[in-house]
Each structure stands twice: as C-alpha cells, then as structure tokens.
XYZ file of C-alpha atoms in Angstrom:
476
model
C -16.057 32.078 -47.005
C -12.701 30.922 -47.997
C -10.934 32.400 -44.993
C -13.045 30.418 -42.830
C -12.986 27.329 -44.688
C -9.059 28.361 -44.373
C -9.444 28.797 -40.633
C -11.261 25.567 -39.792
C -9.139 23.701 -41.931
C -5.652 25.312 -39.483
C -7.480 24.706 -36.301
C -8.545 20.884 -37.337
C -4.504 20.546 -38.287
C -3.334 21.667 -34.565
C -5.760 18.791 -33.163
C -4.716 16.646 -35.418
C -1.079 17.565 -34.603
C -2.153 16.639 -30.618
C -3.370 13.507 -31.771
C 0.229 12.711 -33.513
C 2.363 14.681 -30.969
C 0.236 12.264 -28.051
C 1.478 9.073 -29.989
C 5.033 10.275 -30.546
C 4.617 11.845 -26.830
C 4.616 8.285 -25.460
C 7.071 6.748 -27.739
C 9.537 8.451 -26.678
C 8.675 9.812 -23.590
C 9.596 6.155 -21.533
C 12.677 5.761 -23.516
C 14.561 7.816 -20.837
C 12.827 5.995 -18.193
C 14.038 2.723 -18.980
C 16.814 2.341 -16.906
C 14.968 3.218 -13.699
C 11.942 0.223 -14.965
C 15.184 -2.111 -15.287
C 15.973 -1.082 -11.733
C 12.753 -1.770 -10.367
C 11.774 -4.915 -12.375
C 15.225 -6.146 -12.661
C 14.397 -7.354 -16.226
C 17.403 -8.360 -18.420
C 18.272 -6.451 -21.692
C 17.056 -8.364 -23.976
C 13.319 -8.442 -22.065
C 13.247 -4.394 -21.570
C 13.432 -3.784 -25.225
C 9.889 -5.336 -25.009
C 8.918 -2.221 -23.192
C 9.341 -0.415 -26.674
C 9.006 -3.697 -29.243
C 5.406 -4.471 -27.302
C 4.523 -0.654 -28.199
C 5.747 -0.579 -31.992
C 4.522 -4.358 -32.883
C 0.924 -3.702 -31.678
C 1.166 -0.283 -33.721
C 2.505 -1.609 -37.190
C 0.896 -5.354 -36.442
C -3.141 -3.496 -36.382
C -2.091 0.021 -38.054
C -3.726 -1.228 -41.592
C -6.580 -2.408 -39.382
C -7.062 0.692 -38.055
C -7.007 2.542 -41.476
C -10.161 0.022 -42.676
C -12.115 1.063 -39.358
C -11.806 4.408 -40.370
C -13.503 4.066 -43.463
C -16.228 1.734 -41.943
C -17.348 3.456 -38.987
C -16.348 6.802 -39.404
C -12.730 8.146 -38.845
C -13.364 10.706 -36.638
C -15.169 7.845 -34.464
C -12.547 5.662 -35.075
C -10.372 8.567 -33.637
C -12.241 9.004 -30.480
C -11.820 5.267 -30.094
C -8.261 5.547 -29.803
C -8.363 8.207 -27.729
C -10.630 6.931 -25.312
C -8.419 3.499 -25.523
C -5.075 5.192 -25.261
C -6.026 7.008 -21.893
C -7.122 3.753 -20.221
C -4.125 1.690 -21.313
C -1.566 4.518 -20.545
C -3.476 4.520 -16.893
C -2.800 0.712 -17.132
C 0.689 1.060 -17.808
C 0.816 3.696 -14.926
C -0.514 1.259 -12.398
C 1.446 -1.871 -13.257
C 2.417 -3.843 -10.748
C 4.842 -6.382 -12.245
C 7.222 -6.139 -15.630
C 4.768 -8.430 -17.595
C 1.865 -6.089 -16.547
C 3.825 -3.496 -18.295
C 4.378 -5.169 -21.745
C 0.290 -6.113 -21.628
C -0.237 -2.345 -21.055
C 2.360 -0.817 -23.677
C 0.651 -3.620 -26.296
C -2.778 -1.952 -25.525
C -0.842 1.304 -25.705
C 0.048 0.067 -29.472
C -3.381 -1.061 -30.567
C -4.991 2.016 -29.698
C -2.239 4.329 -31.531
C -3.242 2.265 -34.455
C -6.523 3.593 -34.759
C -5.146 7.400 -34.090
C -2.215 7.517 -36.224
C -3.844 6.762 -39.735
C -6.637 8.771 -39.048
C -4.313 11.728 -38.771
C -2.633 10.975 -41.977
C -6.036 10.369 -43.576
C -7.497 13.561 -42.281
C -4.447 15.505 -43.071
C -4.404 14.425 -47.333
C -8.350 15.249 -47.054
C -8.086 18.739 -45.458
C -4.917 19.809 -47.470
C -4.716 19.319 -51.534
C -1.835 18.209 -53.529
C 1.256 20.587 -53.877
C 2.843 23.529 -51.855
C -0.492 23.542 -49.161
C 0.052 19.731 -48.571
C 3.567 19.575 -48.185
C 3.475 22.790 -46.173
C 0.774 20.624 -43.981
C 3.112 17.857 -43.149
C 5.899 19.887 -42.935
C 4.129 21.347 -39.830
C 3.081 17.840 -38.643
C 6.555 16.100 -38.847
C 7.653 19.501 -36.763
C 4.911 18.834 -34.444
C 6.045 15.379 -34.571
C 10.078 16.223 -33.461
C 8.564 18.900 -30.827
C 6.436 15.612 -29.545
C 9.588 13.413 -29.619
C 11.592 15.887 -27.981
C 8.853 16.965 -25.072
C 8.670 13.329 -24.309
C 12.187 12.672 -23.624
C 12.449 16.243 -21.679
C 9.293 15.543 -19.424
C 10.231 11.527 -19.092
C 13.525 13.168 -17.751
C 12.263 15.498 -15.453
C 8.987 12.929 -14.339
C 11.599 9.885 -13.675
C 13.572 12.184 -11.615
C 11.348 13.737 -9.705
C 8.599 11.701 -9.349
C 9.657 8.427 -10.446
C 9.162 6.479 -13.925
C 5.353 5.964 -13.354
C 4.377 9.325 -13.909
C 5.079 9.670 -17.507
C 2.459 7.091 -18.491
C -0.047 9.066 -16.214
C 1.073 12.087 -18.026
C -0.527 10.829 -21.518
C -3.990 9.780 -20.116
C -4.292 13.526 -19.515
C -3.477 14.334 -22.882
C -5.410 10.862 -24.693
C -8.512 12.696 -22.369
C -7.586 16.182 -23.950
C -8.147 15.353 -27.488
C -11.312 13.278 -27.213
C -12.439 16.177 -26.284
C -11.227 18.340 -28.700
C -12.683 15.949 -31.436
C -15.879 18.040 -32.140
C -13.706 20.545 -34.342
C -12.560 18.238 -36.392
C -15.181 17.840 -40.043
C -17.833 15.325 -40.280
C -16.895 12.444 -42.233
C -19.600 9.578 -43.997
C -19.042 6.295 -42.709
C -20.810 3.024 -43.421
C -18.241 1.056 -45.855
C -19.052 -2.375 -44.866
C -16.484 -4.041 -46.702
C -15.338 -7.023 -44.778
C -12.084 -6.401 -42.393
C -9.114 -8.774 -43.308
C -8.268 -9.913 -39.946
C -6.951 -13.168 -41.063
C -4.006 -10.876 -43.073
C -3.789 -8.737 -39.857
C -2.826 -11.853 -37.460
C -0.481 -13.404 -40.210
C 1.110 -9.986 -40.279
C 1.481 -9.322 -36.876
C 2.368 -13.215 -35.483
C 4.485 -13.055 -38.282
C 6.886 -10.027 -37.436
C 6.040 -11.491 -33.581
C 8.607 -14.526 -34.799
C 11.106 -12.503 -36.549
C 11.738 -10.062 -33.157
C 11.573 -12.722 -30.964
C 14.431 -14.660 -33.135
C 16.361 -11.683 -33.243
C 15.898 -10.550 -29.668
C 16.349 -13.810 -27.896
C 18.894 -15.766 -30.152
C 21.821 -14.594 -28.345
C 20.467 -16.341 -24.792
C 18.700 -19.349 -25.620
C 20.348 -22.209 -25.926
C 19.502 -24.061 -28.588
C 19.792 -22.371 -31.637
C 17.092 -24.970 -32.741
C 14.419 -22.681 -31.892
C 15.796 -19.344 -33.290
C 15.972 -20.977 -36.782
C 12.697 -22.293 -35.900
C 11.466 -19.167 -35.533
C 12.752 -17.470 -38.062
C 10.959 -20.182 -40.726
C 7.878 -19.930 -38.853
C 8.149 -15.810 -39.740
C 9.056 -16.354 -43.457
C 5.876 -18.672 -43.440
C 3.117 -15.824 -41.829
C 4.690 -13.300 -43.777
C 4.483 -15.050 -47.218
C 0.722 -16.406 -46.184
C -0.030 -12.758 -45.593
C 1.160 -11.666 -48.992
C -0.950 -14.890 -50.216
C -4.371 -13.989 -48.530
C -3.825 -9.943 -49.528
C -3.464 -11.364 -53.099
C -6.661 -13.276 -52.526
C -8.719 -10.971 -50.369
C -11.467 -9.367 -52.415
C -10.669 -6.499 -50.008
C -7.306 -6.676 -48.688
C -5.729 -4.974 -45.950
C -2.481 -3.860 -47.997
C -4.019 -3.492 -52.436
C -0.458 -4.814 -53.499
C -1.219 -2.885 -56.626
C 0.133 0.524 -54.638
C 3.356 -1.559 -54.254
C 4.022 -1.271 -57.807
C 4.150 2.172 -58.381
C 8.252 3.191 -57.967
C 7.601 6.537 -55.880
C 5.164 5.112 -53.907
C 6.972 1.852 -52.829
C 10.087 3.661 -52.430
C 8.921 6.263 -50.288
C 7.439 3.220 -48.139
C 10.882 1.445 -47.846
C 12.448 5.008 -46.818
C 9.614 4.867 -44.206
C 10.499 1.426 -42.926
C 14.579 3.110 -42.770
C 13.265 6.226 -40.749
C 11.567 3.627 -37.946
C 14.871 1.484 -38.220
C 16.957 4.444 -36.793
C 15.160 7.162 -35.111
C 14.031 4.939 -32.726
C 16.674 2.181 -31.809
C 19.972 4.749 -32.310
C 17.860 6.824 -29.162
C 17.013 4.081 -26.999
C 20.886 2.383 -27.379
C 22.028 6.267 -26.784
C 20.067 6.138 -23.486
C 21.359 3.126 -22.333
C 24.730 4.660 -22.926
C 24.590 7.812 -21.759
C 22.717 7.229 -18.576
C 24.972 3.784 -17.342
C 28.263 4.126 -19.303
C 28.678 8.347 -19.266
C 26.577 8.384 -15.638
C 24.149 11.070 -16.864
C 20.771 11.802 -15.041
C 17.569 10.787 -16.814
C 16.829 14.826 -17.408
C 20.458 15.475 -18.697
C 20.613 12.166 -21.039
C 17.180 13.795 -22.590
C 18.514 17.727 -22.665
C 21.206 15.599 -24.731
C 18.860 14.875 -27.776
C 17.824 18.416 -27.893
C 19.796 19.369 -30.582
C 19.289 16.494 -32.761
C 15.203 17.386 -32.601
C 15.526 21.142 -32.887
C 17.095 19.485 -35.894
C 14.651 17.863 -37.007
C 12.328 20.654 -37.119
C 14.381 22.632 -38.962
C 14.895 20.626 -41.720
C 11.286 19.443 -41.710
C 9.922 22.754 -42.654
C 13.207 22.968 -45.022
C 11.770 19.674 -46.637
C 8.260 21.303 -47.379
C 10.091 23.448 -49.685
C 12.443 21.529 -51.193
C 9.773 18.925 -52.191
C 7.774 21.932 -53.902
C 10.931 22.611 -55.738
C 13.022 19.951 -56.440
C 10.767 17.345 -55.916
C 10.827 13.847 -53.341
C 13.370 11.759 -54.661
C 16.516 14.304 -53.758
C 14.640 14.843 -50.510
C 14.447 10.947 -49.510
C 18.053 9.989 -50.806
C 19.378 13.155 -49.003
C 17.726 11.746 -45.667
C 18.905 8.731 -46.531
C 22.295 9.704 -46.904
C 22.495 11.845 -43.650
C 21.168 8.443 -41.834
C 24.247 6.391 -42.878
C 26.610 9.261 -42.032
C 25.223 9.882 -38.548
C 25.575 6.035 -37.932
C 28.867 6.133 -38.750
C 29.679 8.482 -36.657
C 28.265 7.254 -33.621
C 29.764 3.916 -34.409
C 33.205 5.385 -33.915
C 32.634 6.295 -30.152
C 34.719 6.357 -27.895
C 35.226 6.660 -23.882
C 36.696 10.172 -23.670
C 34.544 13.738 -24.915
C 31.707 10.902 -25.957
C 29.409 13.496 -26.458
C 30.660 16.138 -28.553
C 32.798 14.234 -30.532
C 30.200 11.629 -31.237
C 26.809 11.626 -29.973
C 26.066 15.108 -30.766
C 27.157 15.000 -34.521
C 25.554 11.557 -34.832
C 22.525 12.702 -33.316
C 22.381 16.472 -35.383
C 22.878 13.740 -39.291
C 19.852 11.627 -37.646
C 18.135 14.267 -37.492
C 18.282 16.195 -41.028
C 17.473 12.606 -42.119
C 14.145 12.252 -39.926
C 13.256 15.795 -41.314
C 13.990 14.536 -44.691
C 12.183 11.247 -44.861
C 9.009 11.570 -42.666
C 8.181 14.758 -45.011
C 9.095 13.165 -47.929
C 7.796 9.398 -47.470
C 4.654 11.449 -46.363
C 3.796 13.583 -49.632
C 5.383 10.760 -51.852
C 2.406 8.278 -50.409
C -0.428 10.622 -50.503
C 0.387 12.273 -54.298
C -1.844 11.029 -57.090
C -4.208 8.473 -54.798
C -8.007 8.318 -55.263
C -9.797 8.640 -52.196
C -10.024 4.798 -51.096
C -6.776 4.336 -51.086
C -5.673 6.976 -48.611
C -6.930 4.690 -45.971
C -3.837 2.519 -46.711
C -1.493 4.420 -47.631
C -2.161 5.731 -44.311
C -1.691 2.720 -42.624
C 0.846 1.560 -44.368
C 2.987 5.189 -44.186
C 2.400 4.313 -39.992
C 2.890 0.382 -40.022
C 6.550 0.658 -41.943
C 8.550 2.826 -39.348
C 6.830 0.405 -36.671
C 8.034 -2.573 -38.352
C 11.321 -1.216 -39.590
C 12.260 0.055 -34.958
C 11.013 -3.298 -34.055
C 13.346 -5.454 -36.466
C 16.201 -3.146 -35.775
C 15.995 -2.605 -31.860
C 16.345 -6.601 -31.593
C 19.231 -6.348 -34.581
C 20.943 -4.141 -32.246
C 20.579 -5.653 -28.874
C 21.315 -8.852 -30.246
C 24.740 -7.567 -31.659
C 25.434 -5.706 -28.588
C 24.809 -8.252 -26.097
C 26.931 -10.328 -28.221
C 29.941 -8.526 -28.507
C 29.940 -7.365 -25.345
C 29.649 -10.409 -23.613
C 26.490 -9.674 -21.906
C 28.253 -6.489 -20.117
C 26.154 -4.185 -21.127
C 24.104 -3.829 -18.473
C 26.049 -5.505 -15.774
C 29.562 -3.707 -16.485
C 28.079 -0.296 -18.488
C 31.573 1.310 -18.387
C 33.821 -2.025 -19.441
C 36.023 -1.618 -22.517
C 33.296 -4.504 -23.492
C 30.405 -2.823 -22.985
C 31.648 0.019 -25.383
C 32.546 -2.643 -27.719
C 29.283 -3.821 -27.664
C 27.630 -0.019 -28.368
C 30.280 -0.030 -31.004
C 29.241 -2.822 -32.767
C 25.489 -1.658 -32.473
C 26.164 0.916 -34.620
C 28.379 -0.505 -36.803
C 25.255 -3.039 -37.597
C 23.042 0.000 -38.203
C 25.003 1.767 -40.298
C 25.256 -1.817 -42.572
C 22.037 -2.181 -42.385
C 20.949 2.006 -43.259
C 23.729 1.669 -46.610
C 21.960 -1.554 -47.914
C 18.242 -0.096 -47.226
C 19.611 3.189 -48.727
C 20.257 1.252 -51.620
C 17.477 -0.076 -52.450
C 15.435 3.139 -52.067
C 17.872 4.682 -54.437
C 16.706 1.738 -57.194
C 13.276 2.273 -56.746
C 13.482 6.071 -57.337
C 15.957 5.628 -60.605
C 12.845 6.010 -62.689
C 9.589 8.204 -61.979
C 6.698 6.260 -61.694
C 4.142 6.934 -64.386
C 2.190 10.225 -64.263
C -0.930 10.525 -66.463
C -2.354 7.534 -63.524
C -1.223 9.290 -60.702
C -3.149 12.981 -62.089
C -6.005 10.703 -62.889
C -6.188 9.574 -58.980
C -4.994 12.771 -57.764
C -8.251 14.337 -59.133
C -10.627 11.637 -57.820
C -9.163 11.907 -54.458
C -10.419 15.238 -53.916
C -13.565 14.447 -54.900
C-alpha cells in the first residue's frame, strides 16, 4: 500500500514537473527569438522588452489570485484552467499579426501561468512532507525547471532558424494541450472555500508595478521627465494602498503576518533576487551575443548550455545541503555566486567574449539559481498550516516575476543610456559594449544590496515551536 501511495505520489510529481517545465518552456523559449520579432516588427528596445515584461507582470500581477482560485474551486480545476488558457493564448501569440497583438497575447500568456504555477507549488508541499522527501521533491522540480529553461532556449534556437520565430509559441499549445490531459492522475482535491477574492489588492498590485516598469523602461526616451516622476509617485501610491487594503481585507490576498517570520520573508526577498537575474542577465546576453558577437539564434542558445546543466547540478546538490546544513548557507551561497557572476560579465570585453566572460558569468548564475529556487522553495513551505500554502505559493511565484520585471527595465534603461541608444542600431560600437557594460555593472549593484538584506533577515532563526505547530496542521 505504501509503494503505491509512493508510486502515485512520483507519477503526479512528473506532471506536475510538465506543468512547471511548460511555464518556464515559454519564458525562455522566445528570449532567443527576440531579435528576429525586432526584425519583423521593427519595435525599438525599450518596447521589445514588453515581449518578456507583458509575460512576467501578468504572472506576478494575478499569481496570488491564482493561489485563492485554487482553494475555491478546486486546484486541480484551477489547473486545467490554465492549461486550457495557456494553449489558446500561446496560439494567439502564434498568429499575431502586429507587435501590439503580441504583447495582448504574451499578457494572456501571463494570466494563465498564474493559475498553473501555484498550483504546482501547492500540490508539490501536499504530496511531499517536510524534510529530506520535500526537499528531494523540489530539488527534482527546480532541475525540471533548468531542463525547461534550457529546452526552451535550444528549441527557440532551432524553431527561429528553421522555421521562423512563430513556431515556438505554436510549440507550447501542444504541450498546454498535453497536460490538460494528463490532469486525471493528479489526486482529488475538496474545493468550495468561498471566501471572497481580493481583487481590489490584485489591481493595486499589478497597476502598481505597471507604473514602476513603465518609469523605468521609458524614462530614458520621453521627454519630459515630468511624467517619469509622475509615474513613479503614482507606483509608490498603488503599492502602499495595496499594503493598506491587505491590512484591511478580512481575507487578504498576501496575510502580512507570513511577512514577519525572518526565514520566511527572507527566503521571499532571495526569490524576488533569483527573478532579478536569471531572467534579465539572459535576455541582455542574447541581445549581445546574437547582434554584437554575430551568433545564430541556435548557437547564442547552445551558449547557455552550460550555465543550465549548471543549474541542475547544483539543484539536486541543494536538496542535500538543505537536509544538512540547513537554508540559510544555501540562500546566502546563491546569493553570493549571483554577485560574482555579475561581476564578471560586467567586465566584458570585445575579444574571446565568451570564454573569458559569458561562460564564467553564466556557470556563477547558475550555482546561484540552483541555490535559491531550492532554497526560497523549502524555506516558504516549512512549518505552514494548510491555508497558508495557497500563498506562500503565490507569493514564492509572484516575487521572481516582480523582481525580472523591475530589473529588465533597470537594465535597458542603463544600457540605452550609456550607450547612446546604439544598442540596437550600432550592436558592435565601442558604445554599445559600453552600454552592456554598464548593464551589468547596475545588476551587480543592485544583486550586493538585495544580498544584503537577505543576509539581515537570516541573522536570526525565526521562532520554532510556531513553525512545528503549523508544520503538523499542514499535513493534516
């Protein structure tokens, strides 16, 4: 009886690693198409960004959301939902005919991977209990989850050169059919919570990290820097009236109450860090390699190949450590190998680009992925009672999303501006390599001061005798 209970539990943890590897999948699958969609559309840099920023602001803007519909209608329901959502919209994005068609389609591509990706965490904390069987469980998803990240930028190589950038959206409304499917395997779960959703604290969320991108991402080209301060209050405003109406909410989105435990708030901020990176250091690495260095969209992705088999190495490395050593050394240590690998890619330079920067950059990025996505993952799920997995989940999901949208525009912004706006129009200028320069210099700022402050939430332990108390209840 316990084998089988064993053996359902492994074969509902591959479909659930589909699920995640489909989101990832198109993440980072049109990252390598880019350039060819710039061709085409002739959009500027600072509006293709919104190819990925449309994506990752739908996710994080509806992920918490998502985690409440779970618990309302059912989250294996609420998974075929997304499923049945992300197929259409990837279909969408397939057959659009103009650049702003695109954005509308990648936004619908964002609001449906809200509904899968908690559901997967959710599912995940349920099937697996606390200690070595949970963190070996996400030690195989966040491998799943490189493998994903890395098939997407092979096959959006090989589809934009063969058969043009269009076919790697088709190629995910395959797989979004595939594990609809597939959902029947997965255990039946009660639904019927009809606790009111907090839409009003999703909008302010969402409109409100809306303002803060769109500051960041347009400053440099309009021209009056009346509206980019403009914006920026009007974000401070939604953001702080969305901390307001979670205080208020009799059920809110985000209980700031989980905020206050050490562990678990500093395992979110080393969430928001891993989104701030992974992403934005691969799509400005793109953009390099495939205008300044001349690569081919399937050779710029056989590029990142190392840095992913990377990952999934030290994912499954992370399992263990966790079980031995605990999460704190396993966070700070990712944390740490972020800030180096920005470094070095900050120092690049025209000649031998590649092995003397991108690849040792790339390999540091990714023992910290490995490091934080296990880690942030085990350190949010430990000790929570069972209605508060829901946002954890969401939360776990909405920070990386948050964290690539605020620092792709950081990035552009300080490229474009120190290159003069030669980025795209003079890719192999002694500007233009300034500007990459200075892209990474930014990042690596910005991963130190983040790094920090994870570091000074994870001084202390958070208390224990609570955490064993919910730790019980949520396997009940």
């Amino acid at each position: 009886m316990r084998t089988r209970s064993k053996n359902t539990a492994n074969a509902a943890l591959l479909l659930l690693c589909v699920a995640q590897l489909m989101v990832l999948l198109d993440a980072s699958i049109v990252q390598i198409a880019l350039p060819s969609i710039q061709q085409e559309f002739g959009a500027a840099s600072g509006r293709l960004q919104w190819i990925t920023t449309a994506y990752t602001l739908c996710f994080g803007g509806f992920l918490l959301v998502g985690s409440r519909l779970g618990d309302r209608f059912g989250r294996r329901r609420t998974l075929a939902a997304g499923a049945w959502l992300f197929a259409l919209a990837s279909a969408a994005a397939g057959f659009a005919p103009a650049f702003g068609g695109l954005i509308a389609a990648r936004a619908l591509q964002g609001l449906s991977a809200a509904l899968i990706a908690p559901m997967v965490f959710v599912f995940v904390a349920a099937l697996f209990p606390e200690g070595p069987p949970r963190n070996r469980a996400m030690g195989i998803l966040s491998s799943v989850s490189a493998v994903g990240f890395v098939t997407g930028l092979i096959l959006g190589g090989t589809l934009t050169e063969w058969f043009g950038w269009r076919a790697v959206f088709f190629l995910t409304v395959l797989t979004g059919l595939l594990v609809a499917a597939a959902l029947p395997i997965l255990p039946a779960d009660r639904a019927g919570d009809r606790r009111p959703l907090d839409l009003a604290g999703a909008m302010a969320a969402t409109l409100g990290i809306g303002c803060l991108v769109l500051a960041l991402s347009e400053g440099g080209t309009m021209r009056d820097a009346y509206w980019t301060v403009l914006l920026l209050a009007l974000s401070v405003l939604l953001l702080a009236l969305f901390v307001r109406i979670e205080r208020a909410a009799a059920h809110p989105l985000l209980p700031l109450n989980l905020l206050y435990g050490q562990a678990f708030s500093g395992a979110a901020v080393a969430a928001f860090l891993f989104g701030s990176v992974i992403g934005p250091s691969i799509f400005m690495l793109t953009l390099y390699m495939q205008q300044a260095m001349a690569f081919e969209p399937l050779r710029a992705a056989a590029a990142f190949l190392p840095q992913e088999l990377t990952v999934i190495l030290a994912a499954n490395l992370a399992g263990r450590w966790i079980s031995r050593f605990g999460t704190r050394p396993v966070l700070l240590a990712g944390a740490t190998a972020f800030a180096l690998g920005s470094w070095r890619l900050s120092q690049l330079a025209a000649q031998d680009a590649y092995l003397a920067h991108i690849l040792p950059g790339t390999v540091l990025i990714g023992i910290g992925v490995g490091c934080i996505m296990v880690g942030s993952s085990v350190a949010m799920t430990n000790g929570l009672a069972r209605d508060d997995q829901g946002a954890a989940a969401g939360l776990w999901n909405v920070a990386p999303q948050i964290g690539a949208s605020v620092s792709l525009a950081m990035l552009v912004s300080a490229a474009g501006w120190v290159s003069r706006g030669q980025l795209l129009h003079a890719p192999q200028s002694p500007e233009a390599l300034a500007g990459y320069r200075a892209a990474f210099a930014a990042l690596l700022i910005y991963t130190v001061i983040i790094g920090t402050g994870i570091w000074l939430l994870l001084r202390r332990p958070a208390p224990a005798c609570r955490d064993r108390a919910a730790g019980s209840r949520s396997m009940e």
